[in-house]
Structure formats: C-alpha cells, structure tokens
PDB file of C-alpha atoms in Angstrom:
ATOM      1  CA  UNK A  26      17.710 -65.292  20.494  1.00  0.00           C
ATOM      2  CA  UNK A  27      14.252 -64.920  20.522  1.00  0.00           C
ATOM      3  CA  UNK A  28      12.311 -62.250  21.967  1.00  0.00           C
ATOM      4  CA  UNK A  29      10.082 -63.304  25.351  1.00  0.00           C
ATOM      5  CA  UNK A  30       6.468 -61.068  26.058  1.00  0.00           C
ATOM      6  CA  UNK A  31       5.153 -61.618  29.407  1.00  0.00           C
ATOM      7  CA  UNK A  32       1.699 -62.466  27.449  1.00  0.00           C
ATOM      8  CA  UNK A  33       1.919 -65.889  26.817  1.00  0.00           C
ATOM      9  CA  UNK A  34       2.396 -67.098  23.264  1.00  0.00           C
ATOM     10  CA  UNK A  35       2.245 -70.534  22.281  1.00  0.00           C
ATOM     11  CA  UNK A  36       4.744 -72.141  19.950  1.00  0.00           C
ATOM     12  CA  UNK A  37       2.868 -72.133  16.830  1.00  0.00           C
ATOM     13  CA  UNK A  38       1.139 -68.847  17.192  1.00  0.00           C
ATOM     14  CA  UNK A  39       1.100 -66.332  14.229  1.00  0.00           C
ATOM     15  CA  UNK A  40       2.055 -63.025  16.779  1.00  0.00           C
ATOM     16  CA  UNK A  41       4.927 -63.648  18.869  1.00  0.00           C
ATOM     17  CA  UNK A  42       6.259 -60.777  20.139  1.00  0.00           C
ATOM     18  CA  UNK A  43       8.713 -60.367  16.896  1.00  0.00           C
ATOM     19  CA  UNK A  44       5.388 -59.732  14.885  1.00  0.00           C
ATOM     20  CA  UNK A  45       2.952 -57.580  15.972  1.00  0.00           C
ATOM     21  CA  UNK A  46       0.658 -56.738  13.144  1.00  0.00           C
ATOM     22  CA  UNK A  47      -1.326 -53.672  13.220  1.00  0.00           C
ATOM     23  CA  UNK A  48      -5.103 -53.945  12.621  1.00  0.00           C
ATOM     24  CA  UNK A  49      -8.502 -51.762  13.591  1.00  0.00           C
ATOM     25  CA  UNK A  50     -10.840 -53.185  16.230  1.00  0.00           C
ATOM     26  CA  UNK A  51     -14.408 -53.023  18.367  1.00  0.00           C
ATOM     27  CA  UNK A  52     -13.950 -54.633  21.892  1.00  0.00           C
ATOM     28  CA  UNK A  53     -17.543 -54.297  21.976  1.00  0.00           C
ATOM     29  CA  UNK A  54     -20.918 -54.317  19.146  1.00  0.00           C
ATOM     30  CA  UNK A  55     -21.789 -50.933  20.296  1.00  0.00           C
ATOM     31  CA  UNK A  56     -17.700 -49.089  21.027  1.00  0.00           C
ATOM     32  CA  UNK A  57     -15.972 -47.014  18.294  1.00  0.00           C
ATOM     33  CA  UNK A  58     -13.488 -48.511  15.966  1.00  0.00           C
ATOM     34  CA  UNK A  59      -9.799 -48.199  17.504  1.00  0.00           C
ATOM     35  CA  UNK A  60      -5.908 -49.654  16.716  1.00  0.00           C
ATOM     36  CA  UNK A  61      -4.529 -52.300  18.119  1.00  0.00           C
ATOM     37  CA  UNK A  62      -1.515 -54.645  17.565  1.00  0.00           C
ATOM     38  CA  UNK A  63      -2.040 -58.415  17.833  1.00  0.00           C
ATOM     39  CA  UNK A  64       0.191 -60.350  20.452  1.00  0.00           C
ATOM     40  CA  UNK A  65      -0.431 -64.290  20.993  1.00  0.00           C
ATOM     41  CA  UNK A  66      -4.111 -64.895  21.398  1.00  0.00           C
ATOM     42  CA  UNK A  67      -4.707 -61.099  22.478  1.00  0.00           C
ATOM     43  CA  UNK A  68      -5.586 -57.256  20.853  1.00  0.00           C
ATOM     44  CA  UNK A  69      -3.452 -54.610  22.764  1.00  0.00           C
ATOM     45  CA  UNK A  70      -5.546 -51.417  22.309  1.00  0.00           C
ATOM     46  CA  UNK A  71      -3.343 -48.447  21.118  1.00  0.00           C
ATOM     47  CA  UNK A  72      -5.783 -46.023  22.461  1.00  0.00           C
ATOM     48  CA  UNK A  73      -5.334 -46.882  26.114  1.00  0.00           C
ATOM     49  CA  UNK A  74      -1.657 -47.565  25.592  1.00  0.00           C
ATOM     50  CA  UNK A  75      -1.469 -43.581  23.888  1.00  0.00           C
ATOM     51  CA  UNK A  76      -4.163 -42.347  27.059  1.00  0.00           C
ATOM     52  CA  UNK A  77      -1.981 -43.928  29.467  1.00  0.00           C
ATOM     53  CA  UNK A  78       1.044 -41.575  27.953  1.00  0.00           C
ATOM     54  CA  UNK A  79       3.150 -44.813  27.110  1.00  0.00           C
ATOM     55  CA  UNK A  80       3.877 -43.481  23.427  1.00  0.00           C
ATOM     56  CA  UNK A  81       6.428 -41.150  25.048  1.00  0.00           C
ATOM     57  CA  UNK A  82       8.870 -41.011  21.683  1.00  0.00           C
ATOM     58  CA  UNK A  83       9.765 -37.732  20.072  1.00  0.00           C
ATOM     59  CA  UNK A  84       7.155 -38.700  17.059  1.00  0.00           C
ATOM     60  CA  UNK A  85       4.608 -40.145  18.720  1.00  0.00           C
ATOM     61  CA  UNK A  86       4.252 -38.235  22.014  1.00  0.00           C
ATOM     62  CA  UNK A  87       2.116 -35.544  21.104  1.00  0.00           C
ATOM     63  CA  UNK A  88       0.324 -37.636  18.386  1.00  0.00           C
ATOM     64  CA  UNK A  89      -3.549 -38.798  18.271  1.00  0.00           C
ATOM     65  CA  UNK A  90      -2.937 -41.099  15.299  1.00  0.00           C
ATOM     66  CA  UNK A  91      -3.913 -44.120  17.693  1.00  0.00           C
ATOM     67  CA  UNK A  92      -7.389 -42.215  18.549  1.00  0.00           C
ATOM     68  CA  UNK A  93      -8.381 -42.383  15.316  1.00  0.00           C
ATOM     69  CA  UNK A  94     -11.361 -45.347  13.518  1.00  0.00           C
ATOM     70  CA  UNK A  95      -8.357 -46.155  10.997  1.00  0.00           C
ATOM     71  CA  UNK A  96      -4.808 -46.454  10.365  1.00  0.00           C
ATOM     72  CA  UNK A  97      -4.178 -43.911   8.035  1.00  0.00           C
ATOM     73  CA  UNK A  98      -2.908 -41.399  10.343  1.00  0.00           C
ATOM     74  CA  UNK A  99      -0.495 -43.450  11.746  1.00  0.00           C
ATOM     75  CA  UNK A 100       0.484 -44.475   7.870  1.00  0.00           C
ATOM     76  CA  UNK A 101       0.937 -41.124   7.133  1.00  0.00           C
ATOM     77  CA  UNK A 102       3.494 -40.382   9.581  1.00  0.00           C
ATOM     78  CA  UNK A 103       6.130 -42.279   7.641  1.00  0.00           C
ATOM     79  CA  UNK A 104       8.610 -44.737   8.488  1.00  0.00           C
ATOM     80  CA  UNK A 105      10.465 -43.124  11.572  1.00  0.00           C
ATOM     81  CA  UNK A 106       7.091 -43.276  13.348  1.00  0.00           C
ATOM     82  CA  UNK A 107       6.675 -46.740  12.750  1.00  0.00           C
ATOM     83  CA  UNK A 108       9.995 -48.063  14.019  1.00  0.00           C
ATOM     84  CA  UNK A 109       9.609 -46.009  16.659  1.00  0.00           C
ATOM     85  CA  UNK A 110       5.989 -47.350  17.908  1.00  0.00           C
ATOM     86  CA  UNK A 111       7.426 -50.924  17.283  1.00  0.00           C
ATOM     87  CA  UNK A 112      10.231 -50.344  19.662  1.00  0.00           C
ATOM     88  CA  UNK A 113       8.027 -49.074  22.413  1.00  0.00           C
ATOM     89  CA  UNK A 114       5.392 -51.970  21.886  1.00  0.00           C
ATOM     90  CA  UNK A 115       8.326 -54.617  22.169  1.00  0.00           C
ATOM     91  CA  UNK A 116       9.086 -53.008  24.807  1.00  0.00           C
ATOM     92  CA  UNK A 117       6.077 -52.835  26.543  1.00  0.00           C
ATOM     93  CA  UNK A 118       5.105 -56.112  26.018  1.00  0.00           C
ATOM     94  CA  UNK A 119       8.861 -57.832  26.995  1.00  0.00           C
ATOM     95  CA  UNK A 120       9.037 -60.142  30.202  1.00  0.00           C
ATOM     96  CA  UNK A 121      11.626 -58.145  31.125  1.00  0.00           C
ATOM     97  CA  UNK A 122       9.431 -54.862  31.239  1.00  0.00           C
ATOM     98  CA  UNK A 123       7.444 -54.106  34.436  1.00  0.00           C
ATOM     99  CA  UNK A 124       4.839 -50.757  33.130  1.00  0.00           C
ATOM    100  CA  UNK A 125       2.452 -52.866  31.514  1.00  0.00           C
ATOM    101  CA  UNK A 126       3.189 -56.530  33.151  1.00  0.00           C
ATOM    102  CA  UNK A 127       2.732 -55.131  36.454  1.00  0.00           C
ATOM    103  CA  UNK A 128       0.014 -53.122  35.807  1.00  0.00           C
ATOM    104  CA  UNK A 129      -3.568 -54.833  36.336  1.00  0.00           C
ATOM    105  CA  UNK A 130      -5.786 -52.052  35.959  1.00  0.00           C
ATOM    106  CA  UNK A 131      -4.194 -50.997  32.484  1.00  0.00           C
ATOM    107  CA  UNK A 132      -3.928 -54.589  31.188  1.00  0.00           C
ATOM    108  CA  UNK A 133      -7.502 -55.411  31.821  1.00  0.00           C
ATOM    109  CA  UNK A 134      -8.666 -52.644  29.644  1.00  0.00           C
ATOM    110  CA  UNK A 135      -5.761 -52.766  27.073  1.00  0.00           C
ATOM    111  CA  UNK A 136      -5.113 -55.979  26.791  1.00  0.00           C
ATOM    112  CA  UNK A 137      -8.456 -57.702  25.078  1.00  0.00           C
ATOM    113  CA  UNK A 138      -8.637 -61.821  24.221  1.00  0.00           C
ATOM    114  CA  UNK A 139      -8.557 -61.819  20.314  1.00  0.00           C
ATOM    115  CA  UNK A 140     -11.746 -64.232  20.241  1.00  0.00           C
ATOM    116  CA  UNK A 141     -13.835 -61.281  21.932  1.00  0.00           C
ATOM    117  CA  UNK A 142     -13.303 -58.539  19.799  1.00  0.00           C
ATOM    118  CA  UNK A 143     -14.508 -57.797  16.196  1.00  0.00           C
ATOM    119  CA  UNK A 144     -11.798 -57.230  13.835  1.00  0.00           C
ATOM    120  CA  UNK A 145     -12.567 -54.046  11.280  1.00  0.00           C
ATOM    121  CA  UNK A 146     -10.836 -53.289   7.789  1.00  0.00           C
ATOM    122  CA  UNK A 147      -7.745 -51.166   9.505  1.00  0.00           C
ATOM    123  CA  UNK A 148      -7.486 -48.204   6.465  1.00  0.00           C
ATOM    124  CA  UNK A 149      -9.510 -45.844   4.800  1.00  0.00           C
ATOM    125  CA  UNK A 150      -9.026 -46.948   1.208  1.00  0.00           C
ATOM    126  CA  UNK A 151      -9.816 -44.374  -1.353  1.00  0.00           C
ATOM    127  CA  UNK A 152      -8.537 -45.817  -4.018  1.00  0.00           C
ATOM    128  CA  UNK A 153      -6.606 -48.408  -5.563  1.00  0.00           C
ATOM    129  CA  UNK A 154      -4.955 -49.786  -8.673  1.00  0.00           C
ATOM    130  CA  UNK A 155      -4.505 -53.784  -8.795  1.00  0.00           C
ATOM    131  CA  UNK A 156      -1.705 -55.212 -10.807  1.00  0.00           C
ATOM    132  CA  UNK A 157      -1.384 -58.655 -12.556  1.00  0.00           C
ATOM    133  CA  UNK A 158       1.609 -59.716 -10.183  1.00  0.00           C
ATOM    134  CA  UNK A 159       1.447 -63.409 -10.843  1.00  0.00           C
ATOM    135  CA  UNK A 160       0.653 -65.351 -13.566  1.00  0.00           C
ATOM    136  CA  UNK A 161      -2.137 -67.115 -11.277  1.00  0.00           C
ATOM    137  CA  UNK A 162      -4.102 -63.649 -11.189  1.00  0.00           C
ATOM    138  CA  UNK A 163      -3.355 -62.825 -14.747  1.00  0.00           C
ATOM    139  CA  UNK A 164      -4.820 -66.332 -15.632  1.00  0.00           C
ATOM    140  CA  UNK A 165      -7.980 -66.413 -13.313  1.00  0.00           C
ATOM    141  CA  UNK A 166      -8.819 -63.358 -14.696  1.00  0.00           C
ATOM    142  CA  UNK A 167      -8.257 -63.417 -18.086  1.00  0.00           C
ATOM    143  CA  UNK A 168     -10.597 -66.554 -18.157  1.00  0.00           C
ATOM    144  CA  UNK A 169     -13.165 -64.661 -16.854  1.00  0.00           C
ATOM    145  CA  UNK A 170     -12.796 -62.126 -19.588  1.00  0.00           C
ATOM    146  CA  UNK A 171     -11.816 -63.798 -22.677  1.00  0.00           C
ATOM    147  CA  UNK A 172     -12.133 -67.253 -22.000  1.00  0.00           C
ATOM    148  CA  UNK A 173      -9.652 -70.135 -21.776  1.00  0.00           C
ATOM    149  CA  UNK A 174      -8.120 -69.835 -24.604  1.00  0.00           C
ATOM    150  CA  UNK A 175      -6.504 -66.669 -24.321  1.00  0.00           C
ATOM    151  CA  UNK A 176      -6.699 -65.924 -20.896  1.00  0.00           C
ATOM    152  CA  UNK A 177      -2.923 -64.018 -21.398  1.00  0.00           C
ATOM    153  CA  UNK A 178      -2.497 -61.105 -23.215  1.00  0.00           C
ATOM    154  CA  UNK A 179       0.774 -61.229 -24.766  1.00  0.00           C
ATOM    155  CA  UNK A 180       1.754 -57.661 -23.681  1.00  0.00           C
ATOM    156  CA  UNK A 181       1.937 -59.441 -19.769  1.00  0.00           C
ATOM    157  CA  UNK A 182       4.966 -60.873 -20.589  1.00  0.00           C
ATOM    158  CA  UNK A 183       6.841 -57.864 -21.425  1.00  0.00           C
ATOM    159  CA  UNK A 184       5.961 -54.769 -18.882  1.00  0.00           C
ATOM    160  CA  UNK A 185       3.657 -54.707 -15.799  1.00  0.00           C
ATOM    161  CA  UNK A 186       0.310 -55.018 -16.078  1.00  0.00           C
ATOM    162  CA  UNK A 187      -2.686 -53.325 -13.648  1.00  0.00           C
ATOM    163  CA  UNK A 188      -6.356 -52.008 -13.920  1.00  0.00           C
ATOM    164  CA  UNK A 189      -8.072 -50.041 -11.524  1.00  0.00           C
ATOM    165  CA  UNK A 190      -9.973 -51.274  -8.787  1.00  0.00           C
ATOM    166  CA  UNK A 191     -13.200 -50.290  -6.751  1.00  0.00           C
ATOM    167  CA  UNK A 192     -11.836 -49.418  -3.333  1.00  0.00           C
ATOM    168  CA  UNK A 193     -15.872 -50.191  -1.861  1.00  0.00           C
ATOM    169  CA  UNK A 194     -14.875 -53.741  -2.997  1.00  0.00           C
ATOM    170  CA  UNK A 195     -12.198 -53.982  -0.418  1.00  0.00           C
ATOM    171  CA  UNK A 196     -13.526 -55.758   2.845  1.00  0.00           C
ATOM    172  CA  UNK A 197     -12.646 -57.580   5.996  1.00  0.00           C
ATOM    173  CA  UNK A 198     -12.350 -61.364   6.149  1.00  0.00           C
ATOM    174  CA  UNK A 199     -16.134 -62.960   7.089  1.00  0.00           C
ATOM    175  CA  UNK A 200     -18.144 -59.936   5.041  1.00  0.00           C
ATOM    176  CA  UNK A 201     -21.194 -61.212   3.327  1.00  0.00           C
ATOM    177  CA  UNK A 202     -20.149 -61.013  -0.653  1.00  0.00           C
ATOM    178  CA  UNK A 203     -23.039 -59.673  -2.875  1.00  0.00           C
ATOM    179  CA  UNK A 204     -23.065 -60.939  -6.284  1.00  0.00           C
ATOM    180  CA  UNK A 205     -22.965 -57.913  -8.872  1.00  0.00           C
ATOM    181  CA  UNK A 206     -26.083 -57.174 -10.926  1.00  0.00           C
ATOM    182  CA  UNK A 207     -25.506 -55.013 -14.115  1.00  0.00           C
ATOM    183  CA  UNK A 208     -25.929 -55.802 -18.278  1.00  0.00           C
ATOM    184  CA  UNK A 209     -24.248 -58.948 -19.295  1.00  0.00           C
ATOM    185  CA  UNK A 210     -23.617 -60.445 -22.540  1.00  0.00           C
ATOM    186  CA  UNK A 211     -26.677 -61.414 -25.183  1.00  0.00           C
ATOM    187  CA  UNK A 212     -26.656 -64.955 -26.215  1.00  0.00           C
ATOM    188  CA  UNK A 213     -26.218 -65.239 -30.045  1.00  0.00           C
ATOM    189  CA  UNK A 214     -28.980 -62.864 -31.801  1.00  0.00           C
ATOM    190  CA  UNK A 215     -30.946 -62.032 -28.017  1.00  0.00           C
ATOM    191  CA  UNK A 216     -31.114 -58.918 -26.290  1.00  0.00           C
ATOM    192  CA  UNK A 217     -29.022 -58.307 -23.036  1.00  0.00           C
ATOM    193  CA  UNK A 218     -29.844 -59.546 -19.800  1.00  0.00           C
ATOM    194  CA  UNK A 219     -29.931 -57.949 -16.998  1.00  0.00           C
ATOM    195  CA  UNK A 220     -29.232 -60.116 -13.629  1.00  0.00           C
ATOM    196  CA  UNK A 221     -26.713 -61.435 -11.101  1.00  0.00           C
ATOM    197  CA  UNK A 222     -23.299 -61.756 -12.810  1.00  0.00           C
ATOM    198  CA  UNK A 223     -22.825 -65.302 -13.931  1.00  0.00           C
ATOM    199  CA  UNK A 224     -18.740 -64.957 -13.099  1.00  0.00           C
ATOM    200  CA  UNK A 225     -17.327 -63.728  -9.720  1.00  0.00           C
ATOM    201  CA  UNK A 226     -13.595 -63.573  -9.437  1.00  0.00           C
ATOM    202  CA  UNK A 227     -12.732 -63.079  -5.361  1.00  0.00           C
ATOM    203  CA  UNK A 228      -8.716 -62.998  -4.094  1.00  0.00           C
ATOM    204  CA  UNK A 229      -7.571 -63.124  -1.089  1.00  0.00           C
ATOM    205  CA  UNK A 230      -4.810 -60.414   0.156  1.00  0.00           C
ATOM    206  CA  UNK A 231      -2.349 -60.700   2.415  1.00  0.00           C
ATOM    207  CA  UNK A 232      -0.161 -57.901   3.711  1.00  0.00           C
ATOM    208  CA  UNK A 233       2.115 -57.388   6.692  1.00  0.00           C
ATOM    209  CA  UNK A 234       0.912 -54.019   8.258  1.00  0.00           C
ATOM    210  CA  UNK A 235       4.191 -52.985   9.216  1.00  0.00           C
ATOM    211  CA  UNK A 236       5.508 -53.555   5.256  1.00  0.00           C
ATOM    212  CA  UNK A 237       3.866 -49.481   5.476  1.00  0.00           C
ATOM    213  CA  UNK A 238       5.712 -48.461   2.197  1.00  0.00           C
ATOM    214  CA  UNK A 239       3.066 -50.555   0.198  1.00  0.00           C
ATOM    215  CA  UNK A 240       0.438 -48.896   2.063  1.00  0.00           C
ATOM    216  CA  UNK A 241       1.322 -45.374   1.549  1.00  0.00           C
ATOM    217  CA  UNK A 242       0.439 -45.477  -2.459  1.00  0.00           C
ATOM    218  CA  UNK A 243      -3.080 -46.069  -1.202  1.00  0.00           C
ATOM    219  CA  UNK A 244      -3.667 -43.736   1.706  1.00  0.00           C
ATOM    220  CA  UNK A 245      -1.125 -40.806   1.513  1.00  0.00           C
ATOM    221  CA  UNK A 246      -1.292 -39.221  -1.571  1.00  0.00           C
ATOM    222  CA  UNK A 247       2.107 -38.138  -3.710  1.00  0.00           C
ATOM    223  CA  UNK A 248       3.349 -40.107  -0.953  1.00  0.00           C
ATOM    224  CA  UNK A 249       7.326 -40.012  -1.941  1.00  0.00           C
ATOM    225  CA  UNK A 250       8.379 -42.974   1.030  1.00  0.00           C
ATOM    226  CA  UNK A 251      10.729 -45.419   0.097  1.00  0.00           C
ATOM    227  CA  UNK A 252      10.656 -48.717  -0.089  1.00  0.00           C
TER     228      UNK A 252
END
C-alpha cells in the first residue's frame, strides 16, 4: 500500500513520500547553504525540522549534522543514522501525522516550494576516483584519447578499470561549464598550441542520496560501511 504525505504529490512526481532524496539548499540569494529532503513539488528544511527538536532519535537528537552547508556530517554518521532520519521524516510528513500538518507557523518556514529555492551541490567532495563502469563511458572516452579506432583498451574487458578525477570538476546541474585551456597536441612537424581544448567529454551522474554506502568512499575517509 502506498504511503500518503499530507503535502500533496501528484501522480507522476519524482518524490512521493517513499523517496525523499537528500540535497543542500538556499531558500534565499543571500541565506546560508542548509539540508533539506525533497517531497512533491516542495524542500523540507532539515535545519528548522532539527531547531524545532523533531529529530528526537537516540542518533540524531543531540546531533548538528543538519546545521551544517553540506551533507557530509550526516554521511558520516553511518547507516543507523540514516534509517533512523528516514523514519522520522516519513513520519513527519504522513497524513496520518498531526506535528508538522497541523503546524502553520513551522510549515511556512520549513516547508519551501521547490521552484523558489536554489539547489547547491549537497557534499564536500575532496576527492574522487571515476571508474569505466559501462562500456558507453569506456567508449566516449577512449575516443577522445586514442581515437575511434581503439577507443577500448583490451585490459577493460578483464578487471575494472578507473582514473582519478578532479573533485573541482564536480558541479550542480545549470553551472556554467568552462572549456579547459592547457598544451594540446602539435599538428605534424608544428610546435604546441596553447588554447581552449578542442575535445570536452561531460557525463551526467545520477545517485540516490540515501544509496549513502557509495557516498562514504568519497567523504569519510577509511570509511569501512557496508554496502
């Protein structure tokens, strides 16, 4: 049976209350950088739900992981911590459940329309290795490198293949892409040029936030979680 929010949801919409995807948030041009959880058209802000004392779970109680510009905090605290703050949001956000439905004054700050706010990248990436994980990628890439006529090194085939990545490359959907400038290949017996680079290979990444194994090999270091 499917779950009910008192938010309304339509049919087709990406967030019903069975999915609510973390992400990092302004309400505001000029406010500081916050969590929030996407439900139907709407952003609920985790900061006023955790100021309100709503987060009232043994792990999350005493925490300030949703008062922070990122979600690495809240990454770090491991998997217990995240089924736990899904449970209360489902909760919270349930027909059925009157502490946030029945509450104006709270919902009018907490609960933001979607269109109004300006979504942030939600982590702190410090680093990152990028593997080859479909042939696609390998492909793309390897015709950027060696041309389409070997655009697969053989070794793909037989054990995984990754390179590492520049985490300042990582950015939110709608940032302005610069092309690269640096040295680039001389044409038969001419020097190198230096200029815009003449290839640019782009991908777009999708990832559930609450899939937070994945995310703890970026962000927690000799992070040991399973997945």
């Amino acid at each position: 049976m499917a779950l009910k929010s008192f938010v309304e949801v339509e049919p087709e919409s990406h967030f019903p209350l069975e999915n609510l995807p973390y992400g990092v948030f302004k309400p505001e041009p000029g406010s500081l950088p916050r969590p929030g959880v996407a439900i139907g058209e709407y952003v609920l802000d985790l900061s006023e739900i955790a100021f309100a004392g709503l987060f009232d779970g043994p792990l999350l109680s005493n925490s300030d992981c949703f008062n922070q510009p990122n979600l690495n905090k809240f990454v770090g605290l491991g998997r217990p911590a995240w089924k736990e703050a899904r449970v209360t949001l489902q909760k919270l956000l349930s027909a059925t459940e009157p502490t946030l439905r029945d509450n104006a004054a709270l919902r009018q700050i907490a609960l933001l329309p979607m269109e109004k706010v300006q979504m942030l990248l939600p982590v702190a990436i410090g680093d990152y290795t990028d593997f080859f994980a479909s042939m696609h990628h390998a492909k793309n890439c390897g015709t950027l490198f060696r041309g389409p006529e070997n655009p697969i090194n053989l070794n793909w085939f037989h054990l995984p293949i990754a390179y590492h990545g520049r985490a300042s490359s990582i950015v939110v959907s709608g940032t302005d892409i610069i092309r690269p400038r640096g040295q680039g290949h001389p044409t038969g017996n001419s020097a190198p040029y230096f200029g815009p680079s003449r290839k640019l290979d782009f991908e777009l990444e999708m990832v559930r936030m609450y899939c937070m194994e994945v995310l703890c090999l970026l962000l927690v270091p000799n992070s040991h979680i399973p997945c």
